[in-house]
Amino acid sequence: MIVRRLLAAVLMLFVVSLVVFVLTQALPGDVVRQMLGQSATADQVARLRAELGLDQPLIAQYLSWAGDLLHGDLGVSLTSGEQVSTMIGSRLGATASLVVVTFALMVPCAFVLGIAAARRPGGVIDHVVSGAVTVILSLPEFVVGILLIVLLATGAFRILPPTSVIPAGQSLWQHPQLLILPVLTLVVTALPYLTESVKSAMRDELGSEYIRWARLSGIRESRLVIRHALRNALAPSLQVSAMTLTYLLGGTVAIEVVFNYPGIGSALVSAVTDRDVPVVQGIVMIVAAASLVVYVVADLLALIVTPRARRRAQ
Amino acid sequence: MSSAADIAPGPALVTIDGLRVVVSATGETILPSVSCAIPAGQIVGLAGETGSGKSTLGLSLLGFTPPGLRVADGSIEVLGHPMLTLPAAQLRELRGGAVSYVPQDPAAALNPALRVGDFMAEVLAAHGVSDREVRQERIAELFAAVGLPDTAGFARRYPHELSGGQQQRVAIAIAFALEPRLVVMDEPTTGLDVSTTLAVVDLVRRLSHDAGASVVFVSHDLRLLMTFADRILVLLQGEVVDDVAAGRFADEITHPYSRRLLASLPRTDRRSPRVAGPERPAIGLELAAVSARYGSTVVTHDVNLRVAVGECVALVGESGSGKTTLARCVAGFHDDYDGDVALMDKAVPRSLTRRSAAERATVQYVFQNPDASLNPRRGVGESVALAARQTRGLSRRESRAEALRLLERVGLRRDHLGALPHELSGGQRQRIALARALAADPDVLVCDEVTSSLDVSVQAEIVRLLQELQWERGLTMLFITHDLALAQVIAARTVVLLHGEVVEQGDSRTVLHDPQHDYTRTLVEAARATHVGE
Amino acid sequence: MNTAEEIDVAAGTTARHDSRRTSVLRRVARDPRTLIGALAVILILVVVIIGPHLAPHDPGDFVGAPFAAAGHDALLGTDILGRDVWSRLLAGGLTFVVQGVVATVAGVGLGAVLGAVISLLSRRTGEFLLSINDTFIVIPQILVSLLIITRFGANPWVLVSVVAFSHIAHTTRVVRAATLRVVSQDYVRAAEGIGMSRAQIVAKELFPNVLPVLLVELGIRMAASFVLLASLNFLGFGSSGMEWGRMIEENKGGIAVQPWAVMAPVLAIAILLIGMNLVRDGISRAVSARSAR
């Protein structure tokens, strides 16, 4: 069972690499001409083609590209001539900090609020959570980001910097206040959904027959919630948490652009604008692989906390 | 059988006075005004059909009102405690201790993430058994008392690793763990096989006797209550209409509803249904050496079965015996089998898709659950009319007239024609399903547990309707059931299936009165013990 | 036979079933939240459709200094190049809404067909294809979109295809699950039993019972379309150069001086999406209230 899931993940990673490759290199039409623009000379085109290995057969191209990828060689940026891995490497940390800090803040909040809302259906917390889901879940991250800038940086309150530009030669951690708005934006966009998921998982469990019976057997309410209900709500909640994490990975792209945040998301957008194919390939592969890892880990965690599934897996 | 006379009724353990329960949102009444008393040391059956409020009444004895409901008036006193006004801490102490509960469906009521032993230990700990060793000992003792293995390995199992009967025994062990004075059991045998039900009931009787506890046994199964309860309370729309000694139930009941319930029970002393006469030897349905498979799992082994034209044969077995698979082979829904199926003396292809239109119309199938067998988005009249059009090539107008005729024949009215399935009751839906089967004008009718999802009184009506229709139309019928008594009522012959093999077959009366196979004997004992009129 | 009682019980329900088709609508109309949502969506649609004819200026004209405050000549002030924000707001919604709707219908349609086809294949094959399909659910949609845009540029067809593509995986999964659930129901067996053909069963038994699921999916995906499309526009990938998302991106730098250049399109997008969400929630509440009866 576990082996099967890992195999499925490897298959998915293969599919991603195939999709990335096919979409950027293998389709009819001349990528190079697209990259260089219409004014390029035939000579320039031929040179770049050879440089990129585009004169080789497709399968050979894919194998050499995927082989390099496995060695951590992501190629050379077309615009800056820098190694893609060093270029991404310096920004990866910034994006990872953003996502990890957000996630670490959000998950405990979601569980506390979700459980509180589930314990009092129709109560204040319940209504606030459902309302937040209706309003915020429908908005793109960048809209939330702009609204927060207007609220906290340029408009009503001017307490936070509206952009997260880091002075040259300094690290993000020397300016932790620059993280506040991007993190807040991501938390505001993703928290309602995660909380709602925890809430509904908990409500299903709290309304179940086994909780009623445990209650009628004289077990304390606090134990009913933590030891009995949460144990069963954990598996679905973990899976949604993982989904939220992959959602954050996608959401950072727009957020980084909103705040001029120096992560791989904003790098990806400039690379797409400049048609810098190796950089786009590299970033997409890294983020996709990270998403797959998160997905598999969540799956395995869910397996571990569900005795029934665990037994079946053995 | 113990009767009220055997045990001197003690002082009242429970007194309910003018209990009124309503739906909080709408004010709709669930229990109008119930007053009754339960003496100590008795087994009291609470009988009633779906919606009679019997579970609500049962739960109220634990001071529990289901979410969405509200106690509007009245009082409940258990062991001198006012259950409706008791402080939470005291209520918690009583629950699971002096007043305990056995849930309806242990598969749903046992926490899937907790080992059964851990849950038992937790209940013991919640009631002051703080020493770990003592708890372990007590758990082993309890498991032994309910006939479960008292090993540590068993206590470490998760609920899904137990059978349905074992799960229910665990539930009963927990209910009797702390010397209860009152045990409320909410339909504890629903979903269990007949033989398991009997064993569970036996256990309850023994434990309650040993512990001197009163048991309130909520059940829709009147005949089961009559075999082992001391008193029976009959509930109709939230009102106790009869409160009589179980042993004299038939004589003491006064309310017409109770009489009707009693009359609905299949009686094992009834005259047998029509036997196919020698003048009609033609074969309506024949299975020859049918071995059905699901992938590599073989579920039936060389089953041979013949049903004469116009005859009804019952196929009896417990869940997992392969009886439904056989029925699906006949209907062509299951085509993975060796052997042959013949209908009206003609061999038919295995798969439905290979059968001709006439062959398809020859056999019709009535499903166990009418909720799933009718298209939820089609008017029920149209469902019947469609079947008539498809199988008999009737015009739209003719088929509509035919649908109306059939609807009326199965006991529905003209204005039900346009209703959607969810707007009808379960019994009405099963009537529609029957009408749809008849619309094809079949020679052979396969009925798969058609009454098992219905209330008792509705069950009896459907069985009566089936008997009439079979007689009117000379239908060849294969009646699948887990209930030997029901088989005897409707079928001339009974075939008993165990693990996919026919272990006994013959005249229904003979099978019931003189069973040959050990397995049939246990089934018969179960049926005898739980049936009236022997 | 003793059916009189049972029929009496049902007498009330038969009188009701004539009105069943209107009951959901009526419940929706009585719910204030749903009404507010519907009004919001209608308001935006009106702006989008007749807006281009009402614009006081040509959206490309320079009417004043860059980031000028609201005045009599420019209702919401001017943008980074000195163009009228109000005129650009009125003109910029049509492409956005049309592209979103077309992409949703195309994506959900394709996904529905794929889901239905996969559900008819053998279990093994179906599950294999589904795990490939799931890849596109797991990795963030915006990555695939940006990948395609890198290759083909941001013309209208590419944008619509990219957004349509983002729905396929999800819809495929949902429709396959719904179809399998319906196929396993006994009423489909009953339909086979009376000799209905494959095509008839698909049209008369499967389709009507999968349709509600598909409509719910359409609602969810419609909102997702606008979110993705607005994000892409905001990142600088638009086809007309004056979508709302693009306006936000262009004028973001002047947010402290001339917030309306950014807030106007932000609010337009927010009102549309929140309105859609309110309507969808209202409908699902009404439907579940009916089935709970």
mmCIF file of C-alpha atoms in Angstrom, chain C:
data_model
loop_
_atom_site.group_PDB
_atom_site.id
_atom_site.type_symbol
_atom_site.label_atom_id
_atom_site.label_comp_id
_atom_site.label_asym_id
_atom_site.label_seq_id
_atom_site.Cartn_x
_atom_site.Cartn_y
_atom_site.Cartn_z
ATOM 1 C CA MET C 1 -55.367 -5.458 2.317
ATOM 2 C CA ASN C 2 -54.660 -2.806 4.816
ATOM 3 C CA THR C 3 -53.164 0.073 2.971
ATOM 4 C CA ALA C 4 -55.651 2.782 3.798
ATOM 5 C CA GLU C 5 -53.484 4.266 6.494
ATOM 6 C CA GLU C 6 -50.354 4.320 4.469
ATOM 7 C CA ILE C 7 -52.127 6.113 1.658
ATOM 8 C CA ASP C 8 -53.621 8.662 4.007
ATOM 9 C CA VAL C 9 -50.179 9.502 5.217
ATOM 10 C CA ALA C 10 -49.086 10.100 1.666
ATOM 11 C CA ALA C 11 -52.102 12.205 0.705
ATOM 12 C CA GLY C 12 -50.384 15.323 1.978
ATOM 13 C CA THR C 13 -47.280 14.656 -0.051
ATOM 14 C CA THR C 14 -49.085 14.130 -3.328
ATOM 15 C CA ALA C 15 -50.623 17.569 -3.131
ATOM 16 C CA ARG C 16 -47.163 18.967 -2.661
ATOM 17 C CA HIS C 17 -45.362 17.447 -5.554
ATOM 18 C CA ASP C 18 -46.823 19.785 -8.162
ATOM 19 C CA SER C 19 -44.978 22.631 -6.567
ATOM 20 C CA ARG C 20 -41.708 20.793 -6.055
ATOM 21 C CA ARG C 21 -39.979 22.381 -9.001
ATOM 22 C CA THR C 22 -40.679 25.871 -7.777
ATOM 23 C CA SER C 23 -39.956 25.189 -4.132
ATOM 24 C CA VAL C 24 -36.184 25.436 -4.484
ATOM 25 C CA LEU C 25 -36.475 28.695 -6.392
ATOM 26 C CA ARG C 26 -38.859 30.102 -3.839
ATOM 27 C CA ARG C 27 -36.577 29.157 -0.979
ATOM 28 C CA VAL C 28 -33.657 30.771 -2.788
ATOM 29 C CA ALA C 29 -35.628 33.960 -3.350
ATOM 30 C CA ARG C 30 -36.605 34.184 0.323
ATOM 31 C CA ASP C 31 -33.030 34.033 1.563
ATOM 32 C CA PRO C 32 -31.644 37.584 1.952
ATOM 33 C CA ARG C 33 -28.031 36.474 1.606
ATOM 34 C CA THR C 34 -28.770 34.842 -1.739
ATOM 35 C CA LEU C 35 -30.666 37.933 -2.880
ATOM 36 C CA ILE C 36 -27.766 40.211 -2.020
ATOM 37 C CA GLY C 37 -25.450 37.889 -3.908
ATOM 38 C CA ALA C 38 -27.725 37.842 -6.936
ATOM 39 C CA LEU C 39 -27.987 41.645 -6.934
ATOM 40 C CA ALA C 40 -24.189 41.938 -6.727
ATOM 41 C CA VAL C 41 -23.695 39.613 -9.689
ATOM 42 C CA ILE C 42 -26.381 41.399 -11.725
ATOM 43 C CA LEU C 43 -24.853 44.794 -10.910
ATOM 44 C CA ILE C 44 -21.442 43.701 -12.172
ATOM 45 C CA LEU C 45 -22.895 42.046 -15.255
ATOM 46 C CA VAL C 46 -24.794 45.238 -16.103
ATOM 47 C CA VAL C 47 -21.603 47.282 -15.704
ATOM 48 C CA VAL C 48 -19.726 44.787 -17.839
ATOM 49 C CA ILE C 49 -22.275 44.604 -20.638
ATOM 50 C CA ILE C 50 -23.506 48.173 -21.032
ATOM 51 C CA GLY C 51 -20.460 49.789 -19.433
ATOM 52 C CA PRO C 52 -18.435 50.164 -22.631
ATOM 53 C CA HIS C 53 -21.257 52.309 -24.100
ATOM 54 C CA LEU C 54 -21.510 54.543 -21.031
ATOM 55 C CA ALA C 55 -17.827 55.362 -20.671
ATOM 56 C CA PRO C 56 -17.401 59.174 -20.726
ATOM 57 C CA HIS C 57 -13.924 58.899 -22.270
ATOM 58 C CA ASP C 58 -12.177 56.554 -24.610
ATOM 59 C CA PRO C 59 -10.319 54.133 -22.298
ATOM 60 C CA GLY C 60 -7.093 54.923 -24.159
ATOM 61 C CA ASP C 61 -7.358 58.745 -23.981
ATOM 62 C CA PHE C 62 -5.168 60.774 -21.673
ATOM 63 C CA VAL C 63 -7.466 63.042 -19.704
ATOM 64 C CA GLY C 64 -5.144 64.486 -17.107
ATOM 65 C CA ALA C 65 -1.955 64.167 -15.127
ATOM 66 C CA PRO C 66 -0.911 60.676 -13.964
ATOM 67 C CA PHE C 67 -2.550 59.579 -10.710
ATOM 68 C CA ALA C 68 -4.697 62.701 -10.531
ATOM 69 C CA ALA C 69 -7.290 62.621 -7.753
ATOM 70 C CA ALA C 70 -10.984 62.266 -8.505
ATOM 71 C CA GLY C 71 -12.415 65.378 -10.091
ATOM 72 C CA HIS C 72 -15.290 66.537 -12.275
ATOM 73 C CA ASP C 73 -13.559 65.288 -15.410
ATOM 74 C CA ALA C 74 -12.500 61.903 -14.037
ATOM 75 C CA LEU C 75 -14.992 60.399 -11.610
ATOM 76 C CA LEU C 76 -12.436 58.048 -10.050
ATOM 77 C CA GLY C 77 -9.331 60.011 -10.952
ATOM 78 C CA THR C 78 -6.685 58.990 -13.458
ATOM 79 C CA ASP C 79 -4.289 56.079 -13.726
ATOM 80 C CA ILE C 80 -0.514 55.842 -14.082
ATOM 81 C CA LEU C 81 -0.611 57.313 -17.605
ATOM 82 C CA GLY C 82 -3.320 59.867 -16.899
ATOM 83 C CA ARG C 83 -6.207 57.882 -18.379
ATOM 84 C CA ASP C 84 -9.720 57.934 -16.856
ATOM 85 C CA VAL C 85 -10.080 55.138 -14.297
ATOM 86 C CA TRP C 86 -13.901 55.129 -14.463
ATOM 87 C CA SER C 87 -13.919 54.714 -18.244
ATOM 88 C CA ARG C 88 -11.339 51.969 -18.077
ATOM 89 C CA LEU C 89 -13.313 50.194 -15.357
ATOM 90 C CA LEU C 90 -16.444 50.264 -17.530
ATOM 91 C CA ALA C 91 -14.552 49.088 -20.603
ATOM 92 C CA GLY C 92 -12.308 46.464 -19.030
ATOM 93 C CA GLY C 93 -14.798 43.928 -17.693
ATOM 94 C CA LEU C 94 -16.269 42.477 -20.854
ATOM 95 C CA THR C 95 -13.222 40.552 -22.078
ATOM 96 C CA PHE C 96 -12.620 39.280 -18.569
ATOM 97 C CA VAL C 97 -16.156 37.985 -18.012
ATOM 98 C CA VAL C 98 -16.549 36.518 -21.508
ATOM 99 C CA GLN C 99 -13.210 34.717 -21.326
ATOM 100 C CA GLY C 100 -14.044 33.360 -17.872
ATOM 101 C CA VAL C 101 -17.444 32.036 -18.911
ATOM 102 C CA VAL C 102 -16.189 30.459 -22.138
ATOM 103 C CA ALA C 103 -13.267 28.827 -20.330
ATOM 104 C CA THR C 104 -15.526 27.414 -17.621
ATOM 105 C CA VAL C 105 -18.027 25.917 -20.018
ATOM 106 C CA ALA C 106 -15.286 24.450 -22.201
ATOM 107 C CA GLY C 107 -13.247 23.078 -19.280
ATOM 108 C CA VAL C 108 -16.167 21.616 -17.360
ATOM 109 C CA GLY C 109 -17.608 20.175 -20.583
ATOM 110 C CA LEU C 110 -14.352 18.454 -21.468
ATOM 111 C CA GLY C 111 -13.882 17.253 -17.907
ATOM 112 C CA ALA C 112 -17.423 15.851 -17.846
ATOM 113 C CA VAL C 113 -16.851 13.901 -21.052
ATOM 114 C CA LEU C 114 -13.505 12.585 -19.787
ATOM 115 C CA GLY C 115 -14.983 11.659 -16.412
ATOM 116 C CA ALA C 116 -17.873 9.820 -18.017
ATOM 117 C CA VAL C 117 -15.554 7.951 -20.400
ATOM 118 C CA ILE C 118 -13.145 6.959 -17.616
ATOM 119 C CA SER C 119 -16.042 5.720 -15.507
ATOM 120 C CA LEU C 120 -16.989 3.294 -18.286
ATOM 121 C CA LEU C 121 -13.494 1.799 -18.501
ATOM 122 C CA SER C 122 -12.382 -1.088 -16.332
ATOM 123 C CA ARG C 123 -11.644 -0.290 -12.699
ATOM 124 C CA ARG C 124 -7.909 -0.790 -13.088
ATOM 125 C CA THR C 125 -7.522 1.362 -16.171
ATOM 126 C CA GLY C 126 -9.790 3.982 -14.645
ATOM 127 C CA GLU C 127 -7.738 4.212 -11.500
ATOM 128 C CA PHE C 128 -4.480 4.406 -13.419
ATOM 129 C CA LEU C 129 -5.767 7.247 -15.581
ATOM 130 C CA LEU C 130 -7.149 8.945 -12.498
ATOM 131 C CA SER C 131 -3.778 8.942 -10.756
ATOM 132 C CA ILE C 132 -2.315 10.713 -13.784
ATOM 133 C CA ASN C 133 -5.275 13.067 -13.678
ATOM 134 C CA ASP C 134 -4.642 13.741 -9.996
ATOM 135 C CA THR C 135 -1.220 15.120 -10.830
ATOM 136 C CA PHE C 136 -2.972 18.207 -12.144
ATOM 137 C CA ILE C 137 -5.013 18.515 -8.975
ATOM 138 C CA VAL C 138 -1.948 18.254 -6.756
ATOM 139 C CA ILE C 139 0.336 20.749 -8.464
ATOM 140 C CA PRO C 140 -0.758 24.393 -8.294
ATOM 141 C CA GLN C 141 -2.823 25.345 -11.335
ATOM 142 C CA ILE C 142 -1.018 28.583 -11.903
ATOM 143 C CA LEU C 143 2.217 26.707 -12.714
ATOM 144 C CA VAL C 144 0.693 24.841 -15.634
ATOM 145 C CA SER C 145 -0.946 28.051 -16.823
ATOM 146 C CA LEU C 146 2.327 29.978 -16.755
ATOM 147 C CA LEU C 147 4.079 27.124 -18.522
ATOM 148 C CA ILE C 148 1.619 27.236 -21.394
ATOM 149 C CA ILE C 149 1.790 31.023 -21.560
ATOM 150 C CA THR C 150 5.600 30.855 -21.747
ATOM 151 C CA ARG C 151 5.259 28.711 -24.806
ATOM 152 C CA PHE C 152 2.365 30.385 -26.637
ATOM 153 C CA GLY C 153 2.188 33.959 -25.334
ATOM 154 C CA ALA C 154 -0.893 35.539 -23.822
ATOM 155 C CA ASN C 155 -3.399 35.819 -26.641
ATOM 156 C CA PRO C 156 -7.152 35.405 -25.961
ATOM 157 C CA TRP C 157 -7.282 31.780 -27.126
ATOM 158 C CA VAL C 158 -4.324 30.799 -25.016
ATOM 159 C CA LEU C 159 -5.843 32.449 -21.929
ATOM 160 C CA VAL C 160 -9.189 30.716 -22.430
ATOM 161 C CA SER C 161 -7.478 27.353 -23.046
ATOM 162 C CA VAL C 162 -5.239 27.723 -20.031
ATOM 163 C CA VAL C 163 -8.156 28.473 -17.733
ATOM 164 C CA ALA C 164 -10.296 25.738 -19.324
ATOM 165 C CA PHE C 165 -7.450 23.279 -18.852
ATOM 166 C CA SER C 166 -7.230 24.138 -15.170
ATOM 167 C CA HIS C 167 -10.741 22.742 -14.629
ATOM 168 C CA ILE C 168 -10.464 19.468 -16.497
ATOM 169 C CA ALA C 169 -8.720 17.387 -13.853
ATOM 170 C CA HIS C 170 -11.088 18.350 -11.059
ATOM 171 C CA THR C 171 -14.257 17.955 -13.086
ATOM 172 C CA THR C 172 -13.089 14.612 -14.429
ATOM 173 C CA ARG C 173 -12.664 13.292 -10.917
ATOM 174 C CA VAL C 174 -15.994 14.617 -9.677
ATOM 175 C CA VAL C 175 -17.979 13.390 -12.668
ATOM 176 C CA ARG C 176 -16.365 9.961 -12.622
ATOM 177 C CA ALA C 177 -17.236 9.520 -8.961
ATOM 178 C CA ALA C 178 -20.810 10.687 -9.527
ATOM 179 C CA THR C 179 -21.261 8.439 -12.561
ATOM 180 C CA LEU C 180 -19.905 5.389 -10.768
ATOM 181 C CA ARG C 181 -22.246 6.089 -7.874
ATOM 182 C CA VAL C 182 -25.248 6.219 -10.187
ATOM 183 C CA VAL C 183 -24.160 3.198 -12.216
ATOM 184 C CA SER C 184 -24.059 1.086 -9.065
ATOM 185 C CA GLN C 185 -27.673 1.921 -8.195
ATOM 186 C CA ASP C 186 -30.316 -0.761 -8.574
ATOM 187 C CA TYR C 187 -32.481 1.406 -10.802
ATOM 188 C CA VAL C 188 -29.854 1.085 -13.495
ATOM 189 C CA ARG C 189 -30.090 -2.722 -13.087
ATOM 190 C CA ALA C 190 -33.861 -2.384 -13.353
ATOM 191 C CA ALA C 191 -33.477 -0.382 -16.564
ATOM 192 C CA GLU C 192 -31.253 -3.119 -18.002
ATOM 193 C CA GLY C 193 -33.843 -5.631 -16.876
ATOM 194 C CA ILE C 194 -36.577 -4.047 -18.956
ATOM 195 C CA GLY C 195 -34.312 -4.040 -21.970
ATOM 196 C CA MET C 196 -33.290 -0.396 -22.260
ATOM 197 C CA SER C 197 -30.310 0.079 -24.546
ATOM 198 C CA ARG C 198 -26.926 1.451 -23.457
ATOM 199 C CA ALA C 199 -27.687 4.794 -25.071
ATOM 200 C CA GLN C 200 -31.114 4.987 -23.465
ATOM 201 C CA ILE C 201 -29.662 4.198 -20.069
ATOM 202 C CA VAL C 202 -27.013 6.868 -20.447
ATOM 203 C CA ALA C 203 -29.559 9.448 -21.578
ATOM 204 C CA LYS C 204 -32.459 8.614 -19.283
ATOM 205 C CA GLU C 205 -30.970 7.091 -16.162
ATOM 206 C CA LEU C 206 -27.389 8.320 -15.836
ATOM 207 C CA PHE C 207 -27.502 11.816 -17.280
ATOM 208 C CA PRO C 208 -30.431 13.208 -15.250
ATOM 209 C CA ASN C 209 -28.893 11.897 -12.041
ATOM 210 C CA VAL C 210 -25.369 13.130 -12.734
ATOM 211 C CA LEU C 211 -26.586 16.523 -13.959
ATOM 212 C CA PRO C 212 -27.094 18.107 -10.515
ATOM 213 C CA VAL C 213 -23.509 17.232 -9.600
ATOM 214 C CA LEU C 214 -22.323 18.726 -12.849
ATOM 215 C CA LEU C 215 -24.242 21.961 -12.240
ATOM 216 C CA VAL C 216 -22.750 22.336 -8.774
ATOM 217 C CA GLU C 217 -19.328 21.731 -10.298
ATOM 218 C CA LEU C 218 -20.040 24.365 -12.948
ATOM 219 C CA GLY C 219 -20.789 26.889 -10.216
ATOM 220 C CA ILE C 220 -17.593 26.137 -8.311
ATOM 221 C CA ARG C 221 -15.479 26.199 -11.453
ATOM 222 C CA MET C 222 -16.990 29.455 -12.702
ATOM 223 C CA ALA C 223 -15.672 31.222 -9.619
ATOM 224 C CA ALA C 224 -12.324 29.438 -9.971
ATOM 225 C CA SER C 225 -12.124 30.627 -13.587
ATOM 226 C CA PHE C 226 -12.451 34.260 -12.584
ATOM 227 C CA VAL C 227 -9.880 33.842 -9.821
ATOM 228 C CA LEU C 228 -7.281 32.277 -12.108
ATOM 229 C CA LEU C 229 -7.982 34.627 -14.989
ATOM 230 C CA ALA C 230 -7.797 37.707 -12.772
ATOM 231 C CA SER C 231 -4.540 36.443 -11.282
ATOM 232 C CA LEU C 232 -3.019 35.884 -14.712
ATOM 233 C CA ASN C 233 -4.153 39.335 -15.826
ATOM 234 C CA PHE C 234 -2.665 40.773 -12.669
ATOM 235 C CA LEU C 235 0.658 39.037 -13.338
ATOM 236 C CA GLY C 236 0.743 40.849 -16.660
ATOM 237 C CA PHE C 237 -0.709 38.188 -18.897
ATOM 238 C CA GLY C 238 -3.833 39.618 -20.448
ATOM 239 C CA SER C 239 -5.062 39.810 -23.991
ATOM 240 C CA SER C 240 -6.613 43.262 -24.233
ATOM 241 C CA GLY C 241 -4.297 45.213 -21.963
ATOM 242 C CA MET C 242 -7.150 46.748 -19.990
ATOM 243 C CA GLU C 243 -8.621 43.894 -17.950
ATOM 244 C CA TRP C 244 -9.368 44.712 -14.317
ATOM 245 C CA GLY C 245 -6.495 42.525 -13.151
ATOM 246 C CA ARG C 246 -4.144 44.397 -15.463
ATOM 247 C CA MET C 247 -5.375 47.764 -14.154
ATOM 248 C CA ILE C 248 -4.507 46.667 -10.638
ATOM 249 C CA GLU C 249 -1.020 45.645 -11.677
ATOM 250 C CA GLU C 250 -0.313 48.869 -13.619
ATOM 251 C CA ASN C 251 -1.483 51.207 -10.875
ATOM 252 C CA LYS C 252 -0.207 49.300 -7.896
ATOM 253 C CA GLY C 253 2.766 51.685 -7.575
ATOM 254 C CA GLY C 254 0.458 54.655 -7.036
ATOM 255 C CA ILE C 255 -1.720 53.018 -4.429
ATOM 256 C CA ALA C 256 -0.706 55.553 -1.761
ATOM 257 C CA VAL C 257 -1.476 58.595 -3.932
ATOM 258 C CA GLN C 258 -4.436 57.456 -6.017
ATOM 259 C CA PRO C 259 -5.952 54.384 -4.346
ATOM 260 C CA TRP C 260 -9.048 54.422 -6.621
ATOM 261 C CA ALA C 261 -7.047 53.376 -9.641
ATOM 262 C CA VAL C 262 -6.420 50.114 -7.817
ATOM 263 C CA MET C 263 -9.430 49.853 -5.535
ATOM 264 C CA ALA C 264 -12.051 50.274 -8.267
ATOM 265 C CA PRO C 265 -11.085 47.130 -10.197
ATOM 266 C CA VAL C 266 -10.324 45.262 -6.938
ATOM 267 C CA LEU C 267 -13.813 45.982 -5.674
ATOM 268 C CA ALA C 268 -15.373 45.037 -9.015
ATOM 269 C CA ILE C 269 -13.688 41.632 -8.913
ATOM 270 C CA ALA C 270 -14.482 41.162 -5.223
ATOM 271 C CA ILE C 271 -18.165 42.040 -5.620
ATOM 272 C CA LEU C 272 -18.564 39.702 -8.574
ATOM 273 C CA LEU C 273 -16.885 36.759 -6.852
ATOM 274 C CA ILE C 274 -18.469 37.219 -3.432
ATOM 275 C CA GLY C 275 -21.860 37.629 -5.108
ATOM 276 C CA MET C 276 -21.384 34.402 -7.050
ATOM 277 C CA ASN C 277 -20.381 32.603 -3.895
ATOM 278 C CA LEU C 278 -23.427 33.854 -1.974
ATOM 279 C CA VAL C 279 -25.737 32.676 -4.749
ATOM 280 C CA ARG C 280 -24.089 29.278 -4.924
ATOM 281 C CA ASP C 281 -24.236 28.777 -1.169
ATOM 282 C CA GLY C 282 -27.868 29.843 -1.177
ATOM 283 C CA ILE C 283 -28.772 27.337 -3.855
ATOM 284 C CA SER C 284 -26.988 24.493 -2.136
ATOM 285 C CA ARG C 285 -28.681 25.409 1.153
ATOM 286 C CA ALA C 286 -32.084 25.366 -0.555
ATOM 287 C CA VAL C 287 -31.400 22.051 -2.259
ATOM 288 C CA SER C 288 -30.160 20.355 0.885
ATOM 289 C CA ALA C 289 -33.127 21.741 2.829
ATOM 290 C CA ARG C 290 -35.435 20.160 0.289
ATOM 291 C CA SER C 291 -33.791 16.772 0.318
ATOM 292 C CA ALA C 292 -33.731 16.794 4.112
ATOM 293 C CA ARG C 293 -37.508 17.080 4.205
#
